[in-house]
Backbone as CSV, one residue per row, in Angstrom:
resi,resn,N_x,N_y,N_z,CA_x,CA_y,CA_z,C_x,C_y,C_z
1,MET,20.231,-7.328,5.496,19.799,-8.474,5.570,18.486,-8.668,6.227
2,HIS,17.393,-9.166,5.402,16.113,-9.530,6.209,16.176,-10.769,6.564
3,ASN,15.296,-10.839,7.951,15.119,-12.064,8.524,13.635,-12.669,8.378
4,TYR,13.431,-13.403,9.041,12.255,-14.313,8.880,10.960,-13.549,9.149
5,ASP,11.299,-12.469,9.912,10.089,-11.642,10.341,9.889,-10.535,9.605
6,ASP,10.694,-10.068,8.591,10.562,-8.724,7.747,9.750,-8.922,6.501
7,ASP,8.879,-7.939,6.260,8.161,-7.907,5.074,8.682,-6.545,4.303
8,VAL,8.810,-6.584,2.890,9.230,-5.461,2.070,8.147,-5.156,1.349
9,ILE,8.002,-3.540,1.293,7.239,-2.887,0.483,8.002,-2.096,-0.598
10,VAL,7.714,-2.506,-1.756,8.613,-1.739,-3.120,7.593,-0.917,-3.765
11,ILE,7.969,0.524,-3.732,6.908,1.352,-4.361,7.602,1.907,-5.778
12,HIS,7.039,1.949,-6.941,7.777,2.383,-7.949,6.687,3.305,-8.882
13,ASN,6.991,4.662,-8.904,6.120,5.708,-9.504,6.825,5.819,-10.766
14,ILE,6.140,5.337,-11.791,6.712,5.445,-13.404,6.119,6.781,-13.939
15,VAL,5.009,7.258,-13.327,4.461,8.421,-13.963,5.266,9.651,-13.946
16,ASN,5.311,10.328,-14.980,6.231,11.539,-15.024,5.608,12.755,-14.387
17,ASN,4.133,12.470,-14.326,3.603,13.978,-13.967,2.789,13.758,-12.459
18,TYR,3.119,12.683,-11.785,2.654,12.607,-10.658,3.633,12.406,-9.453
19,SER,3.337,12.987,-8.454,4.414,12.814,-7.249,3.639,12.790,-6.108
20,ASP,3.957,12.062,-5.113,3.007,11.689,-4.068,3.597,12.547,-2.713
21,PRO,3.295,13.780,-2.487,4.121,14.485,-1.494,3.808,14.317,-0.061
22,LEU,2.779,13.674,0.103,2.288,13.609,1.597,1.853,12.386,1.908
23,ILE,2.502,11.646,2.879,2.160,10.356,3.454,1.605,10.211,4.696
24,ARG,0.633,9.314,4.968,0.164,8.952,6.144,-0.005,7.502,6.300
25,PHE,0.604,7.001,7.458,0.631,5.838,7.768,0.096,5.262,9.177
26,HIS,-0.663,4.309,9.110,-1.124,3.504,10.352,-0.843,2.171,10.425
27,LEU,-0.136,1.980,11.483,0.379,0.454,11.595,-0.502,0.036,12.781
28,ILE,-1.322,-1.188,12.525,-2.048,-1.842,13.626,-1.110,-2.526,14.499
29,SER,-0.392,-3.583,13.839,0.659,-4.203,14.693,1.906,-4.494,13.700
30,GLY,2.818,-4.842,14.416,4.197,-4.818,13.859,4.756,-3.425,13.973
31,GLY,6.211,-3.423,13.322,7.031,-2.260,13.519,7.571,-1.915,12.031
32,TYR,8.648,-0.963,11.905,9.366,-0.769,10.747,10.780,-0.752,10.937
33,LEU,11.441,-1.437,10.081,12.918,-1.387,10.031,13.377,-0.224,9.244
34,LYS,12.689,0.054,8.066,12.940,1.188,7.070,11.520,1.590,6.820
35,PRO,11.357,2.948,7.145,9.890,3.398,6.985,9.755,4.053,5.501
36,LEU,8.528,4.135,5.233,7.958,4.294,4.065,8.680,5.800,3.360
37,PRO,9.142,5.961,2.415,9.497,7.061,1.677,8.381,8.483,1.934
38,ILE,8.925,9.579,2.382,8.024,10.704,2.394,7.566,11.038,1.193
39,ASP,8.585,11.185,-0.074,8.123,11.438,-1.268,8.205,10.080,-2.093
40,ILE,7.544,9.916,-3.179,7.620,9.143,-4.354,7.647,10.102,-5.551
41,ASN,8.862,10.534,-5.844,9.049,11.520,-6.902,8.570,10.698,-8.373
42,PRO,8.324,11.448,-9.249,8.149,10.764,-10.434,9.389,9.954,-11.209
43,GLY,9.221,8.969,-11.619,10.069,7.963,-12.362,11.080,7.484,-11.087
44,THR,10.863,7.420,-10.046,11.509,6.812,-8.877,11.102,5.429,-8.302
45,ARG,12.038,4.882,-7.538,11.553,3.468,-6.873,12.032,3.731,-5.507
46,ASP,11.347,3.061,-4.616,11.910,3.281,-3.072,11.251,1.962,-2.556
47,THR,11.521,1.591,-1.160,11.245,0.602,-0.468,11.087,0.986,1.042
48,ALA,10.306,0.032,1.675,10.017,0.139,3.037,10.399,-1.227,3.619
49,THR,10.608,-1.564,4.622,10.651,-2.737,5.404,9.867,-2.662,6.764
50,PHE,9.051,-3.726,6.869,8.043,-3.708,8.224,8.547,-5.033,8.782
51,GLU,8.308,-4.998,9.937,8.741,-6.503,10.861,7.245,-6.904,11.631
52,LYS,7.256,-8.134,11.963,6.273,-8.724,12.731,6.653,-8.401,14.106
53,THR,5.699,-8.495,15.204,5.940,-7.961,16.481,6.368,-9.196,17.134
54,ARG,7.810,-8.947,17.519,8.707,-9.876,18.118,7.929,-10.480,19.409
55,HIS,8.239,-11.652,19.652,7.980,-12.277,20.633,6.210,-12.258,21.130
56,THR,5.403,-12.157,20.295,4.064,-12.020,20.086,3.489,-12.729,19.190
57,ALA,2.191,-12.988,19.223,1.455,-13.824,18.077,0.845,-12.667,17.169
58,GLU,1.634,-11.493,16.812,0.945,-10.553,15.915,1.908,-10.366,14.538
59,GLY,0.978,-10.435,13.487,1.670,-10.166,12.580,2.012,-8.571,12.108
60,SER,2.201,-8.310,10.925,2.422,-7.046,10.466,1.344,-6.511,9.569
61,ILE,0.584,-5.524,10.186,-0.734,-4.927,9.539,-0.798,-3.559,9.445
62,GLY,-1.372,-3.114,8.398,-1.367,-1.740,8.472,-1.841,-1.010,7.124
63,VAL,-1.980,0.227,6.942,-2.623,0.905,6.081,-1.714,2.147,5.807
64,PHE,-1.501,2.625,4.558,-0.964,4.055,4.409,-1.664,4.558,3.031
65,THR,-1.498,5.828,3.102,-2.076,6.889,1.955,-1.055,7.672,1.630
66,TYR,-1.111,7.949,0.162,-0.119,9.045,-0.424,-1.121,9.992,-1.219
67,ASP,-0.967,11.264,-0.825,-2.173,12.118,-1.698,-1.694,12.352,-3.036
68,LEU,-2.357,12.298,-4.023,-2.472,12.181,-5.453,-2.274,13.798,-5.769
69,SER,-1.208,14.468,-6.126,-1.376,15.900,-6.454,-1.027,16.039,-7.825
70,ASP,-1.625,17.051,-8.260,-1.389,17.499,-9.826,-0.116,18.612,-9.947
71,ILE,1.044,18.099,-9.620,2.023,19.084,-9.654,2.649,19.563,-11.057
72,TRP,2.368,18.621,-11.988,2.836,19.001,-13.275,1.633,19.079,-14.490
73,GLY,0.422,19.474,-13.779,-0.631,19.937,-14.724,-1.141,18.782,-15.545
74,LEU,-1.348,17.519,-14.860,-1.898,16.547,-15.703,-3.313,16.688,-16.126
75,ASN,-3.591,16.744,-17.107,-5.166,16.953,-17.590,-5.892,15.891,-16.773
76,GLY,-7.100,16.373,-16.196,-8.297,15.381,-15.671,-7.867,14.868,-14.399
77,SER,-6.513,15.130,-13.658,-6.211,14.546,-12.374,-7.125,15.337,-11.488
78,ASP,-6.963,14.545,-10.434,-8.123,14.977,-9.123,-7.252,15.210,-7.967
79,PRO,-6.834,16.343,-7.764,-6.050,16.770,-6.489,-7.017,16.533,-5.129
80,THR,-8.109,16.229,-5.370,-8.795,15.891,-4.003,-8.820,14.375,-3.619
81,LYS,-7.878,13.420,-4.227,-7.908,12.044,-3.935,-6.481,11.796,-3.393
82,LYS,-6.538,10.623,-2.732,-5.223,9.899,-2.345,-5.300,8.456,-2.669
83,MET,-4.243,7.767,-2.712,-4.014,6.627,-2.797,-3.742,5.855,-1.610
84,ALA,-4.578,4.713,-1.401,-4.488,3.864,-0.147,-4.035,2.667,-0.443
85,VAL,-3.128,2.042,0.501,-2.835,0.627,0.601,-2.948,0.039,1.647
86,MET,-3.621,-1.297,1.733,-3.701,-1.801,3.021,-3.031,-3.229,2.867
87,PHE,-2.317,-3.649,3.823,-1.657,-4.950,3.774,-1.782,-5.661,5.431
88,SER,-1.682,-7.142,5.046,-2.004,-7.834,6.306,-1.166,-9.069,6.254
89,VAL,-0.150,-9.192,6.914,0.642,-10.337,7.192,0.746,-10.968,8.367
90,PRO,-0.011,-11.986,8.435,-0.128,-12.849,9.798,1.026,-13.229,10.246
91,TYR,0.935,-13.472,11.658,2.187,-13.872,12.346,2.137,-15.627,12.000
92,ASP,1.058,-16.105,11.931,1.245,-17.654,11.538,0.662,-17.850,10.155
93,PHE,1.615,-17.984,9.143,1.485,-18.049,7.840,0.885,-19.432,7.587
94,SER,1.058,-20.495,8.365,0.349,-21.514,8.167,-1.124,-21.654,8.212
95,ARG,-1.850,-20.877,9.202,-3.077,-20.878,9.444,-3.860,-19.725,8.720
96,HIS,-3.015,-18.617,8.258,-3.897,-17.255,7.666,-3.111,-16.890,6.484
97,SER,-3.462,-16.135,5.852,-3.297,-15.810,4.375,-2.669,-14.338,4.377
98,ASN,-1.828,-13.825,3.595,-1.468,-12.576,3.232,-2.724,-11.882,2.311
99,TRP,-2.900,-10.887,2.791,-3.880,-9.974,2.159,-3.364,-8.386,1.910
100,HIS,-3.871,-7.946,0.543,-3.392,-6.458,0.421,-4.697,-5.760,-0.450
101,ALA,-4.525,-4.650,-0.335,-5.651,-3.912,-1.343,-5.160,-2.489,-1.555
102,VAL,-5.639,-1.927,-2.591,-5.183,-0.730,-3.153,-6.364,0.002,-3.608
103,GLY,-6.311,1.380,-3.732,-7.442,2.003,-4.160,-7.317,3.774,-4.134
104,VAL,-8.362,4.240,-4.488,-8.227,5.908,-4.453,-9.465,6.360,-3.603
105,PHE,-9.169,7.129,-2.473,-10.194,7.665,-1.720,-10.254,9.210,-1.903
106,ASN,-11.248,9.769,-1.274,-11.480,11.334,-1.021,-10.077,11.689,-0.086
107,ILE,-9.648,12.879,-0.337,-8.664,13.331,0.451,-8.932,13.510,1.745
108,ASP,-10.181,13.622,2.257,-10.477,13.764,3.681,-10.568,12.421,4.335
109,GLU,-10.398,11.196,3.741,-10.399,9.937,3.994,-9.256,9.799,5.410
110,ILE,-9.457,9.588,6.695,-8.498,9.562,7.758,-7.826,8.143,7.483
111,CYS,-6.370,8.232,7.610,-5.844,6.915,7.473,-5.742,6.537,8.975
112,ASP,-6.624,5.409,9.396,-6.575,5.049,10.531,-7.254,3.601,10.541
113,ASP,-7.613,3.198,11.758,-8.172,1.715,11.923,-9.496,1.272,11.076
114,ASP,-10.252,2.610,11.003,-11.287,2.481,10.119,-10.989,2.161,8.632
115,LEU,-10.150,2.871,8.195,-9.685,2.735,6.973,-9.317,1.349,6.624
116,TYR,-8.329,1.028,7.661,-8.047,-0.378,7.542,-8.991,-1.560,7.388
117,CYS,-9.807,-1.497,8.259,-11.184,-2.500,8.360,-11.832,-2.215,7.294
118,LYS,-12.141,-0.994,6.592,-13.143,-1.119,5.252,-12.218,-1.787,4.146
119,MET,-10.915,-1.523,4.142,-10.178,-2.099,2.936,-10.154,-3.861,3.349
120,PHE,-10.063,-4.101,4.505,-9.908,-5.364,4.622,-11.253,-6.236,4.786
121,ASN,-12.396,-5.807,4.980,-13.576,-6.310,5.330,-14.676,-5.997,4.208
122,ASP,-14.619,-4.735,3.897,-15.944,-4.217,3.021,-15.520,-4.463,1.441
123,ASN,-16.429,-4.414,0.708,-16.582,-4.255,-0.756,-16.911,-2.819,-1.271
124,SER,-16.205,-2.376,-2.197,-16.375,-0.813,-2.575,-15.797,-0.718,-3.866
125,SER,-16.372,0.353,-4.641,-15.467,0.703,-5.886,-14.468,1.653,-5.771
126,CYS,-14.174,2.034,-4.316,-13.057,2.812,-4.154,-11.716,2.009,-4.052
127,PHE,-11.758,0.543,-4.051,-10.520,-0.090,-4.016,-10.746,-1.647,-4.487
128,VAL,-9.592,-2.473,-4.609,-9.541,-3.602,-5.065,-8.764,-4.510,-4.022
129,ARG,-9.294,-5.850,-3.446,-8.528,-6.612,-2.444,-8.437,-7.934,-2.897
130,GLY,-7.506,-8.330,-2.404,-7.060,-9.892,-2.734,-6.116,-10.552,-1.927
131,LYS,-5.963,-11.852,-1.795,-5.286,-12.664,-1.149,-4.020,-12.612,-1.962
132,ALA,-2.852,-12.591,-1.371,-1.323,-12.550,-2.150,-1.457,-13.987,-3.157
133,ALA,-2.042,-14.930,-2.714,-2.133,-16.259,-3.656,-2.729,-16.214,-4.610
134,ASP,-3.635,-15.098,-4.722,-4.708,-15.206,-5.910,-4.006,-14.140,-7.076
135,GLY,-2.855,-13.727,-6.885,-2.200,-12.852,-8.242,-2.237,-11.459,-7.742
136,SER,-1.972,-10.606,-8.673,-1.802,-9.096,-8.713,-3.206,-8.490,-8.826
137,LEU,-3.166,-7.188,-8.247,-4.309,-6.245,-8.099,-4.213,-5.216,-8.959
138,LYS,-5.085,-4.680,-9.764,-5.171,-3.426,-10.716,-6.227,-2.434,-10.487
139,TYR,-6.071,-1.130,-10.055,-7.248,-0.373,-9.474,-6.952,0.751,-10.595
140,GLU,-8.147,1.305,-11.222,-7.694,2.359,-11.877,-8.768,3.549,-11.478
141,HIS,-8.307,4.887,-11.359,-9.020,5.889,-11.138,-8.610,7.197,-12.272
142,ARG,-9.462,7.678,-13.086,-9.172,8.314,-13.939,-7.736,8.301,-14.686
143,ASP,-6.949,9.111,-14.314,-5.619,8.972,-14.974,-4.629,8.408,-14.257
144,VAL,-5.030,7.561,-13.140,-3.886,7.088,-12.434,-4.373,5.225,-12.439
145,VAL,-3.368,4.543,-12.646,-3.522,3.147,-12.355,-2.434,2.644,-11.481
146,ILE,-2.961,1.947,-10.498,-2.270,1.434,-9.397,-2.057,-0.139,-9.659
147,HIS,-1.016,-0.901,-9.757,-0.688,-2.158,-9.693,-0.097,-2.447,-8.492
148,ALA,-0.593,-3.715,-7.791,-0.010,-4.275,-6.694,-0.009,-5.697,-6.649
149,SER,1.175,-6.473,-6.167,1.370,-7.530,-6.021,1.932,-7.763,-4.807
150,MET,1.834,-9.155,-4.280,2.223,-9.612,-2.664,2.694,-10.941,-3.110
151,SER,3.908,-11.150,-2.717,4.369,-12.599,-2.779,3.658,-13.269,-1.544
152,ASP,3.526,-14.685,-1.789,2.652,-15.493,-1.001,3.664,-16.298,0.036
153,THR,4.346,-15.675,0.939,5.332,-16.104,1.603,5.153,-15.694,3.145
154,CYS,5.892,-16.282,3.892,5.714,-15.886,5.516,6.698,-14.527,5.449
155,THR,7.362,-14.009,4.435,8.237,-12.852,4.407,8.001,-12.133,3.001
156,PRO,6.928,-11.777,2.951,6.350,-11.157,1.625,6.877,-9.892,1.154
157,GLU,6.866,-9.697,-0.025,7.099,-8.421,-0.870,5.987,-7.754,-1.500
158,LEU,5.541,-6.561,-1.009,4.453,-6.084,-1.660,4.923,-4.936,-2.602
159,LYS,4.695,-5.192,-4.117,4.983,-4.285,-4.960,4.061,-3.265,-5.201
160,LEU,4.091,-2.100,-5.482,3.209,-1.227,-6.012,3.764,-0.473,-7.113
161,LYS,3.120,-0.305,-8.211,3.397,0.432,-9.264,2.372,1.561,-9.642
162,VAL,2.888,2.845,-9.705,1.676,3.821,-9.925,2.134,4.287,-11.490
163,GLU,1.090,4.229,-12.325,1.407,4.729,-13.681,0.234,5.557,-14.216
164,GLN,0.483,6.336,-15.346,-0.634,6.989,-15.891,-1.711,6.235,-16.824
165,GLY,-2.758,6.563,-16.583,-3.672,5.649,-17.210,-4.095,6.095,-18.506
C-alpha cells in the first residue's frame, strides 16, 4: 500500500537483446521503500518505490544509471554507454513541479550530484528533460529507445520503457 509520500518507478525492458546488469544510484533527498532492481533482464518489468523525507520539507530527488551492455551481440550497440534517469518530486506539489529526464552517457559518467544537476539544469544532446505535466519523453541513441512518463501528482509514478530502436 502506498501512502501520500510514496513515488513509484516502473521499469520495463522489452528489448530481447539488452540486459542492464549494473546499476548506480544517487539519492539527493528522500529514501526508498523498495530499491531499484539490480538487473533489468530482457523482456521483464520491475518497480522501485521511493519516499519523501518524512518530517522535513524535502522531496524525493535523485538520479540512477544502468550500464547498457551488449550481452546478446546486438549489432551496432555501444557497450561504452549507460542509461541515466533523473527524477525530482518536490515536497510541496502546490508550489513546485515534478521533473524527469532520460538519456545516454559515456560509461565513465559518475552517478552523483553533478549528473543530477546536469540533467536538471543543463541542455545537452545526451538527454531530454521535461515537467511531468508536459507529457512523455523519448530519447534515442543508436539502437536503444528510452520512453519515460511521469504522472503529474503529489505521489507520481515514473514509467520507463527501454526498447530496440
